[in-house]
Coordinates of C-alpha atoms in Angstrom, one line a residue:
X1 CA 11.6 -18.0 -25.0
X2 CA 9.9 -14.8 -25.9
X3 CA 9.4 -12.0 -23.3
X4 CA 7.3 -8.9 -23.8
X5 CA 7.7 -6.0 -21.4
X6 CA 5.9 -2.7 -21.1
X7 CA 6.1 0.4 -18.9
X8 CA 4.9 4.0 -18.9
X9 CA 7.3 6.7 -17.9
X10 CA 6.9 10.5 -18.1
X11 CA 3.9 10.2 -20.5
X12 CA 5.9 7.9 -22.8
X13 CA 5.5 4.2 -23.4
X14 CA 8.6 2.1 -23.8
X15 CA 8.0 -1.4 -25.3
X16 CA 10.7 -4.0 -25.6
X17 CA 10.3 -7.3 -27.4
X18 CA 12.9 -9.9 -26.7
X19 CA 13.5 -13.2 -28.4
X20 CA 16.4 -15.5 -27.3
X21 CA 17.8 -12.5 -25.5
X22 CA 18.2 -10.5 -28.7
X23 CA 16.3 -7.3 -29.1
X24 CA 14.1 -7.3 -32.1
X25 CA 12.5 -3.8 -31.8
X26 CA 12.3 -0.9 -29.5
X27 CA 9.4 1.5 -29.9
X28 CA 8.4 4.7 -28.1
X29 CA 4.8 5.6 -27.9
X30 CA 2.9 8.6 -26.5
X31 CA 0.1 6.3 -25.3
X32 CA -0.6 6.9 -21.6
X33 CA -1.3 4.6 -18.7
X34 CA -2.1 1.4 -20.5
X35 CA -1.1 -2.1 -19.4
X36 CA -0.8 -3.6 -22.9
X37 CA 0.4 -2.4 -26.3
X38 CA -0.4 -3.5 -29.8
X39 CA 2.9 -3.1 -31.5
X40 CA 1.2 -3.3 -34.9
X41 CA -1.1 -0.3 -34.4
X42 CA 0.1 2.7 -36.5
X43 CA -0.1 5.1 -33.5
X44 CA 2.4 3.0 -31.7
X45 CA 5.0 2.9 -34.5
X46 CA 6.5 6.2 -33.6
X47 CA 10.1 5.4 -34.0
X48 CA 12.1 2.2 -34.5
X49 CA 15.8 1.9 -33.5
X50 CA 18.4 -0.4 -34.9
X51 CA 19.2 -3.5 -32.9
X52 CA 22.5 -2.2 -31.4
X53 CA 21.1 1.2 -30.4
X54 CA 18.0 -0.5 -28.9
X55 CA 20.3 -2.8 -26.9
X56 CA 22.3 0.1 -25.6
X57 CA 19.2 2.1 -24.6
X58 CA 17.6 -0.8 -22.9
X59 CA 20.7 -1.7 -20.9
X60 CA 21.2 2.0 -19.9
X61 CA 17.6 2.3 -18.8
X62 CA 17.7 -1.0 -16.9
X63 CA 21.0 -0.2 -15.1
X64 CA 19.8 3.3 -14.1
X65 CA 16.7 1.8 -12.4
X66 CA 18.6 -1.2 -11.0
X67 CA 16.0 -3.5 -12.6
X68 CA 16.4 -6.9 -14.2
X69 CA 14.6 -7.3 -17.5
X70 CA 15.7 -10.8 -18.4
X71 CA 14.0 -13.8 -17.0
X72 CA 16.0 -15.1 -14.1
X73 CA 17.3 -18.7 -14.3
X74 CA 15.1 -21.2 -12.7
X75 CA 16.3 -22.4 -9.3
X76 CA 16.5 -26.1 -8.3
X77 CA 13.3 -25.8 -6.2
X78 CA 10.4 -28.2 -6.1
X79 CA 7.0 -26.6 -6.4
X80 CA 4.7 -27.2 -3.6
X81 CA 1.5 -29.1 -4.1
X82 CA -1.2 -26.4 -4.4
X83 CA -4.0 -28.7 -3.4
X84 CA -2.0 -29.7 -0.3
X85 CA -1.2 -26.1 0.6
X86 CA -4.8 -25.0 0.2
X87 CA -5.8 -27.4 2.9
X88 CA -3.2 -26.4 5.4
X89 CA -4.2 -24.3 8.4
X90 CA -2.4 -21.1 9.0
X91 CA 0.5 -21.2 11.4
X92 CA -0.4 -20.7 15.0
X93 CA -0.1 -17.2 16.4
X94 CA 2.7 -16.9 18.9
X95 CA 2.4 -14.9 22.1
X96 CA 4.8 -12.0 21.7
X97 CA 3.9 -9.9 24.7
X98 CA 7.3 -10.2 26.2
X99 CA 9.1 -9.1 23.0
X100 CA 6.6 -6.7 21.5
X101 CA 8.8 -3.6 21.9
X102 CA 11.6 -5.1 19.8
X103 CA 9.1 -6.3 17.2
X104 CA 7.6 -2.8 17.1
X105 CA 11.0 -1.3 16.4
X106 CA 12.4 -0.1 19.7
X107 CA 15.9 -1.4 18.7
X108 CA 15.4 -0.5 15.0
X109 CA 14.9 -4.2 14.3
X110 CA 18.6 -5.0 14.9
X111 CA 19.4 -8.7 14.5
X112 CA 15.8 -9.3 13.2
X113 CA 16.2 -8.6 9.5
X114 CA 19.5 -9.1 7.9
X115 CA 20.8 -12.7 8.3
X116 CA 17.7 -14.3 9.7
X117 CA 14.3 -12.7 9.3
X118 CA 12.7 -13.3 12.7
X119 CA 9.5 -15.4 12.3
X120 CA 7.5 -13.3 14.8
X121 CA 8.4 -10.1 13.0
X122 CA 7.5 -11.7 9.7
X123 CA 4.0 -12.6 11.0
X124 CA 3.5 -9.0 12.3
X125 CA 4.7 -7.4 9.0
X126 CA 2.2 -9.7 7.1
X127 CA -0.6 -8.7 9.5
X128 CA 0.0 -5.0 8.9
X129 CA 0.4 -5.6 5.2
X130 CA -3.0 -7.3 5.1
X131 CA -4.5 -4.2 6.8
X132 CA -3.0 -2.1 4.0
X133 CA -4.3 -4.6 1.4
X134 CA -7.8 -4.1 2.8
X135 CA -7.8 -0.5 1.6
X136 CA -7.6 -1.9 -2.0
X137 CA -9.9 -4.9 -1.6
X138 CA -12.7 -2.8 0.0
X139 CA -12.3 0.1 -2.4
X140 CA -14.8 0.8 -5.2
X141 CA -12.7 1.3 -8.4
X142 CA -15.7 1.2 -10.7
X143 CA -15.9 4.5 -12.5
X144 CA -19.4 3.6 -13.7
X145 CA -20.6 3.4 -10.1
X146 CA -22.0 6.4 -8.4
X147 CA -20.0 5.3 -5.4
X148 CA -16.6 5.1 -7.1
X149 CA -13.9 6.3 -4.7
X150 CA -15.8 5.0 -1.6
X151 CA -15.5 1.8 0.5
X152 CA -17.9 -0.9 -0.6
X153 CA -18.6 -1.8 3.0
X154 CA -19.4 0.1 6.2
X155 CA -16.7 0.0 8.9
X156 CA -18.5 -2.6 11.0
X157 CA -18.5 -5.1 8.1
X158 CA -15.1 -4.4 6.4
X159 CA -12.9 -7.0 8.2
X160 CA -15.6 -9.6 8.2
X161 CA -16.2 -9.2 4.4
X162 CA -12.5 -9.3 3.6
X163 CA -11.6 -12.2 5.9
X164 CA -9.6 -10.2 8.3
X165 CA -11.7 -10.7 11.5
X166 CA -9.2 -13.4 12.5
X167 CA -6.6 -10.7 13.1
X168 CA -8.4 -9.4 16.2
X169 CA -8.9 -5.7 15.4
X170 CA -12.0 -3.6 15.1
X171 CA -12.4 -0.6 12.7
X172 CA -13.4 2.5 14.6
X173 CA -13.1 5.3 11.9
X174 CA -13.0 5.7 8.2
X175 CA -10.7 8.5 6.8
X176 CA -11.5 10.5 3.7
X177 CA -9.2 12.7 1.7
X178 CA -9.2 15.3 -1.1
X179 CA -6.7 17.5 -2.8
X180 CA -6.5 21.1 -3.8
X181 CA -4.0 20.4 -6.6
X182 CA -4.5 18.4 -9.7
X183 CA -3.7 14.7 -9.1
X184 CA -6.0 13.0 -11.6
X185 CA -4.9 9.4 -11.0
X186 CA -4.3 9.4 -7.3
X187 CA -7.9 10.0 -6.4
X188 CA -10.6 8.0 -8.3
X189 CA -13.7 9.8 -9.8
X190 CA -17.1 8.5 -10.8
X191 CA -18.5 9.3 -14.3
X192 CA -21.9 9.8 -12.7
X193 CA -23.2 13.4 -12.3
X194 CA -25.2 12.4 -9.2
X195 CA -22.5 10.7 -7.1
X196 CA -21.7 10.2 -3.5
X197 CA -19.0 12.9 -3.5
X198 CA -17.5 15.3 -6.0
X199 CA -14.1 15.7 -4.4
X200 CA -13.4 13.0 -1.7
X201 CA -12.0 9.5 -1.7
X202 CA -12.0 6.9 1.0
X203 CA -8.4 6.9 2.0
X204 CA -8.1 4.4 4.9
X205 CA -9.2 3.7 8.4
X206 CA -8.3 3.5 12.0
X207 CA -8.6 0.2 13.9
X208 CA -7.8 -1.0 17.4
X209 CA -6.9 -4.5 18.8
X210 CA -9.5 -6.4 20.7
X211 CA -8.9 -7.8 24.2
X212 CA -7.7 -11.2 22.9
X213 CA -5.2 -9.8 20.4
X214 CA -4.1 -7.1 23.0
X215 CA -3.2 -9.9 25.4
X216 CA -1.2 -11.8 22.7
X217 CA 0.8 -8.8 21.5
X218 CA 1.3 -7.2 25.0
X219 CA -0.4 -3.8 24.5
X220 CA -3.4 -2.1 23.0
X221 CA -2.4 -1.5 19.4
X222 CA -4.0 1.4 17.4
X223 CA -3.6 0.9 13.6
X224 CA -3.9 3.4 10.8
X225 CA -4.0 2.0 7.3
X226 CA -3.6 4.3 4.3
X227 CA -4.7 3.5 0.8
X228 CA -2.1 3.8 -2.0
X229 CA -2.1 3.6 -5.8
X230 CA -2.5 0.5 -7.9
X231 CA -0.7 1.4 -11.1
X232 CA 2.8 2.6 -10.8
X233 CA 2.5 4.6 -14.1
X234 CA 0.5 7.1 -12.0
X235 CA 3.8 8.1 -10.3
X236 CA 5.5 9.1 -13.5
X237 CA 2.6 11.2 -14.8
X238 CA 1.4 12.9 -11.6
X239 CA 4.4 13.5 -9.4
X240 CA 4.6 17.0 -8.1
X241 CA 8.4 17.3 -7.4
X242 CA 8.1 20.4 -5.4
X243 CA 8.9 20.2 -1.7
X244 CA 6.8 22.1 0.8
X245 CA 7.2 22.8 4.5
X246 CA 5.4 20.1 6.4
X247 CA 4.1 22.4 9.1
X248 CA 3.0 21.0 12.5
X249 CA 5.8 23.0 14.1
X250 CA 8.6 21.3 12.1
X251 CA 11.2 22.5 9.6
X252 CA 11.3 19.5 7.3
X253 CA 9.9 19.5 3.8
X254 CA 7.8 16.9 2.1
X255 CA 6.5 16.3 -1.4
X256 CA 3.7 18.7 -2.3
X257 CA 1.1 16.2 -3.6
X258 CA 1.4 14.0 -0.5
X259 CA 0.9 16.9 1.8
X260 CA -2.0 18.2 -0.2
X261 CA -3.9 14.9 0.1
X262 CA -3.2 14.8 3.9
X263 CA -4.2 18.3 4.7
X264 CA -6.7 19.5 2.2
X265 CA -10.3 20.4 3.2
X266 CA -13.2 22.4 2.0
X267 CA -16.4 23.7 3.8
X268 CA -18.4 22.8 0.7
X269 CA -17.3 19.1 0.8
X270 CA -19.5 16.5 2.4
X271 CA -16.6 14.3 3.6
X272 CA -13.7 16.8 3.9
X273 CA -15.0 19.6 6.0
X274 CA -12.1 18.4 8.0
X275 CA -8.9 17.2 6.4
X276 CA -7.6 13.6 6.5
X277 CA -5.1 14.9 9.0
X278 CA -7.8 16.2 11.4
X279 CA -9.9 13.1 11.0
X280 CA -7.2 10.6 11.8
X281 CA -5.6 12.6 14.6
X282 CA -8.9 13.2 16.3
X283 CA -9.6 9.5 16.3
X284 CA -6.1 8.5 17.4
X285 CA -6.1 11.0 20.2
X286 CA -9.5 9.9 21.4
X287 CA -8.4 6.2 21.5
X288 CA -5.1 6.9 23.2
X289 CA -6.7 9.0 25.9
X290 CA -9.4 6.4 26.5
X291 CA -7.0 3.4 26.9
X292 CA -4.5 5.4 28.8
X293 CA -7.2 6.3 31.3
X294 CA -7.7 2.6 31.7
X295 CA -4.1 2.1 32.6
X296 CA -3.2 0.2 29.4
X297 CA 0.0 0.3 27.4
X298 CA -0.8 1.8 23.9
X299 CA 1.1 1.7 20.7
X300 CA 0.4 3.3 17.3
X301 CA 1.3 1.4 14.1
X302 CA 0.8 3.2 10.8
X303 CA 0.9 1.2 7.6
X304 CA 0.4 1.8 3.9
X305 CA 1.5 0.7 0.4
X306 CA 2.8 3.0 -2.3
X307 CA 1.2 6.5 -1.8
X308 CA -0.2 5.0 1.4
X309 CA 3.3 4.5 2.7
X310 CA 4.0 8.2 2.1
X311 CA 0.9 9.3 3.9
X312 CA 1.8 7.0 6.8
X313 CA 5.1 8.8 7.3
X314 CA 3.5 12.2 7.3
X315 CA 0.8 10.9 9.7
X316 CA 3.5 9.5 12.0
X317 CA 5.3 12.8 12.0
X318 CA 2.2 14.7 13.1
X319 CA 1.3 12.0 15.7
X320 CA 4.8 12.1 17.2
X321 CA 4.4 15.9 17.6
X322 CA 1.0 15.7 19.3
X323 CA 0.7 12.5 21.2
X324 CA 2.3 11.8 24.6
X325 CA 6.0 10.8 24.2
X326 CA 5.4 7.4 25.9
X327 CA 3.3 6.2 23.0
X328 CA 5.6 4.3 20.7
X329 CA 5.0 5.0 17.0
X330 CA 6.1 2.7 14.2
X331 CA 5.6 2.8 10.4
X332 CA 5.5 -0.4 8.4
X333 CA 5.4 0.6 4.7
X334 CA 5.4 -1.4 1.5
X335 CA 6.8 -0.1 -1.8
X336 CA 6.7 3.5 -0.6
X337 CA 8.4 6.4 -2.3
X338 CA 10.7 9.0 -0.8
X339 CA 8.7 11.5 1.0
X340 CA 10.8 14.5 2.1
X341 CA 14.3 15.9 2.6
X342 CA 17.0 15.1 5.1
X343 CA 15.6 17.5 7.6
X344 CA 12.3 15.7 7.6
X345 CA 14.1 12.4 8.0
X346 CA 16.2 13.7 10.9
X347 CA 13.2 15.2 12.7
X348 CA 11.3 11.8 12.5
X349 CA 14.4 10.2 14.0
X350 CA 14.5 12.8 16.8
X351 CA 10.8 12.3 17.5
X352 CA 11.4 8.6 18.0
X353 CA 9.4 7.3 15.1
X354 CA 10.5 3.8 14.0
X355 CA 10.2 3.1 10.3
X356 CA 10.5 -0.3 8.5
X357 CA 10.4 0.1 4.7
X358 CA 9.7 -3.1 2.9
X359 CA 11.1 -2.7 -0.6
X360 CA 11.3 -5.0 -3.7
X361 CA 14.6 -4.5 -5.4
X362 CA 13.0 -4.4 -8.9
X363 CA 10.2 -2.0 -7.9
X364 CA 10.3 1.5 -9.5
X365 CA 8.2 3.4 -7.0
X366 CA 10.7 3.3 -4.0
X367 CA 13.2 4.9 -6.3
X368 CA 10.9 7.9 -6.8
X369 CA 11.2 10.9 -6.5
X370 CA 14.9 11.5 -6.5
X371 CA 15.8 8.9 -9.1
X372 CA 19.2 10.6 -9.7
X373 CA 19.9 12.8 -6.6
X374 CA 19.0 11.1 -3.3
X375 CA 20.4 9.9 0.1
X376 CA 23.0 7.7 -1.6
X377 CA 25.2 10.6 -2.6
X378 CA 27.8 12.2 -0.3
X379 CA 26.8 14.6 2.5
X380 CA 27.3 17.8 0.5
X381 CA 24.5 16.6 -1.9
X382 CA 22.1 14.7 0.3
X383 CA 22.0 17.6 2.9
X384 CA 20.6 20.0 0.3
X385 CA 17.2 21.3 1.1
X386 CA 15.6 20.0 -2.2
X387 CA 17.1 16.5 -2.2
X388 CA 14.7 13.6 -1.4
X389 CA 15.8 11.1 1.3
X390 CA 14.5 7.8 2.4
X391 CA 13.7 7.2 6.1
X392 CA 14.3 4.3 8.5
X393 CA 15.3 0.7 8.2
X394 CA 15.0 -1.2 4.9
X395 CA 13.9 -4.8 4.4
X396 CA 14.9 -5.5 0.8
X397 CA 13.3 -8.3 -1.1
X398 CA 14.2 -9.7 -4.4
X399 CA 11.7 -10.8 -7.0
X400 CA 14.1 -13.5 -8.2
X401 CA 14.1 -15.3 -4.8
X402 CA 10.6 -16.8 -5.4
X403 CA 10.4 -19.7 -7.9
X404 CA 6.6 -19.0 -8.2
X405 CA 7.0 -15.6 -9.8
X406 CA 7.6 -14.7 -13.5
X407 CA 10.6 -12.7 -14.4
X408 CA 10.6 -9.7 -16.7
X409 CA 9.5 -6.2 -16.6
X410 CA 5.9 -6.2 -15.2
X411 CA 5.7 -2.9 -13.4
X412 CA 2.2 -3.4 -12.1
X413 CA 2.9 -6.9 -10.9
X414 CA 6.2 -6.0 -9.3
X415 CA 4.6 -3.1 -7.4
X416 CA 1.5 -5.0 -6.3
X417 CA 1.1 -5.3 -2.6
X418 CA 0.2 -9.0 -2.9
X419 CA 3.6 -9.6 -4.6
X420 CA 5.2 -7.9 -1.6
X421 CA 3.4 -10.0 0.9
X422 CA 4.2 -13.2 -1.0
X423 CA 7.9 -12.3 -0.9
X424 CA 7.7 -11.3 2.8
X425 CA 6.2 -14.7 3.6
X426 CA 9.0 -16.6 1.8
X427 CA 11.9 -14.3 2.9
X428 CA 14.5 -15.9 5.2
X429 CA 17.5 -13.6 4.7
X430 CA 19.5 -11.8 2.1
X431 CA 20.6 -14.2 -0.7
X432 CA 18.8 -17.2 0.9
X433 CA 16.3 -19.4 -0.8
X434 CA 12.6 -18.9 -0.6
X435 CA 11.1 -20.4 2.5
X436 CA 9.5 -23.8 1.6
X437 CA 7.2 -23.8 4.6
X438 CA 5.6 -20.4 3.6
X439 CA 1.9 -20.7 4.3
X440 CA 0.3 -17.6 2.7
X441 CA -2.0 -18.4 -0.2
X442 CA 0.1 -18.2 -3.4
X443 CA -3.0 -17.5 -5.6
X444 CA -3.4 -14.1 -3.9
X445 CA -0.4 -12.8 -6.0
X446 CA -2.5 -12.9 -9.2
X447 CA -5.5 -11.0 -7.7
X448 CA -4.8 -7.9 -9.8
X449 CA -1.9 -8.8 -12.0
X450 CA -0.1 -11.7 -13.9
X451 CA 2.9 -12.5 -11.9
X452 CA 2.7 -16.3 -11.1
X453 CA 4.3 -18.8 -13.4
X454 CA 2.0 -20.5 -15.8
X455 CA 2.7 -24.0 -14.3
X456 CA 0.6 -23.0 -11.3
X457 CA -2.5 -22.5 -13.5
X458 CA -3.7 -19.5 -11.6
X459 CA -5.6 -17.0 -13.8
X460 CA -4.4 -13.4 -13.8
X461 CA -6.5 -10.6 -12.4
X462 CA -9.0 -13.1 -11.0
X463 CA -10.2 -10.9 -8.1
X464 CA -13.4 -9.2 -9.1
X465 CA -17.1 -9.1 -8.2
X466 CA -19.2 -11.9 -9.7
X467 CA -20.4 -10.8 -13.2
X468 CA -18.4 -7.6 -12.6
X469 CA -21.1 -6.5 -10.2
X470 CA -24.1 -7.0 -12.4
X471 CA -27.2 -8.9 -11.3
X472 CA -30.4 -9.9 -13.0
X473 CA -33.5 -7.9 -12.0
X474 CA -37.0 -9.3 -11.8
X475 CA -37.4 -8.7 -15.5
X476 CA -34.4 -10.8 -16.4
X477 CA -32.3 -7.8 -17.3
X478 CA -28.7 -7.4 -16.2
X479 CA -28.3 -4.3 -14.1
X480 CA -26.1 -2.7 -11.5
X481 CA -27.7 -3.3 -8.1
X482 CA -28.2 -0.7 -5.5
X483 CA -25.9 -0.9 -2.5
X484 CA -27.3 -2.0 0.8
X485 CA -28.4 1.1 2.6
X486 CA -25.9 0.5 5.5
X487 CA -23.0 0.4 3.0
X488 CA -24.0 3.7 1.2
X489 CA -21.5 6.5 2.3
X490 CA -23.3 8.9 4.6
X491 CA -21.6 11.5 6.8
X492 CA -24.6 11.6 9.1
X493 CA -24.7 7.8 9.5
X494 CA -20.9 7.5 10.0
X495 CA -21.0 10.2 12.7
X496 CA -23.8 8.3 14.4
X497 CA -21.8 5.1 14.3
X498 CA -18.8 6.9 15.7
X499 CA -20.8 8.0 18.7
X500 CA -22.1 4.5 19.2
X501 CA -18.7 2.9 19.0
X502 CA -17.3 5.3 21.6
X503 CA -20.2 4.5 23.9
X504 CA -19.5 0.8 23.5
X505 CA -16.0 1.1 24.9
X506 CA -17.5 1.8 28.3
X507 CA -21.1 2.1 29.4
X508 CA -20.4 5.5 31.2
X509 CA -18.4 7.0 28.4
X510 CA -19.8 9.5 26.0
X511 CA -18.2 11.3 23.0
X512 CA -18.0 14.6 24.8
X513 CA -15.7 13.4 27.6
X514 CA -13.3 11.2 25.5

């Protein structure tokens, strides 16, 4: 069985071709950020190593990253009937009002993760994961669109368009971000000269549970979902390894690039006259005050994948500094990197922030930064001011637990949030077999990658707009259509919607007195 693997690290491509578990060649290329490699192209034939040297290098690389390059052995597991699964209704939602604090992390998820993943917690983790996935599904990645970097739908349509209205939340605010340092692949840019914004990206949103969902989960839940990065190669190329003071009255330090995206603003920007920090904290504070005045219990849950998980931690830190102490704050992150040093971690703990990090064992990004020096070393090392440290409780998943996933070294597929959600849905406990009664649509895994085994016959990267967004005009020509006016980003229109949404909370309530 042949296996081809590719990855991009520190501006270098490592390509390994395996046949019957024997390495045939090992090439290093300076090609950047590409998902496939033509081994026969002259530009890729930089250097070829003998078989024994290639084997040694590959094993060292794999062991360092704790990854598994070889295809895992197939388990004795019967595939489900895809046609049957597609006709099954989702599992019923349980009423968790009496147990919401434990599910939200009040006891650090003790006895809910290790030996038996609590089914109620699994459902809630999947719910927040889907909120994070919405930041990708709604994002305009098309660099040939004048709206690249924005959301394709206005906030009143987002959940409806993406099939998330069933979750019982309403989006109240979009959040935009920019950066004053050069992060070329973390923020998308349009090739158009006349574009919606020269410097900002849609970075996420704030949502709040409706009355029915609030009754089910036992409190009014405010959610912040942060957008991350799709291709893990961006981490190797663009990481700013410098730690900067976080501010907000704390002493901890966090990665410079994360902090820049969270706090940057410019008076010349249409969307970032206020920073992402100011936008999100103004909305959270407004909602907390409103529901507290109504005598309701309120929680704040912040979620994100990859870069979004890093922004979620910084957001949680600021929120814990500024919100009333009785508002419980939890972070549910997926494939998130290390964010700051041990002081930052300790301050988050002292502030009462609960963090659940969902991590796939074979994913590279959670090992960054601090691939060599990190919290796993002894106290004398990990307490150093410049050493990165993970935060909170870890839910570790293993790619090899699912019989539906390919093995190998697919960095994009392993890091994909849909792969994470598939593994969460099937996870029972450490070392236990994949849950056969998992109900989440398996086809979703291949939305933007090629991770499902060929026997399932699910095409890879199938999630895209019809005809890649082109439509025929009245002359029969294929053209890019104009967006509906209500979906065109507009600071004035969004501010108008914000005022309307506040007034809808209560007929006597106005923006000025929230």
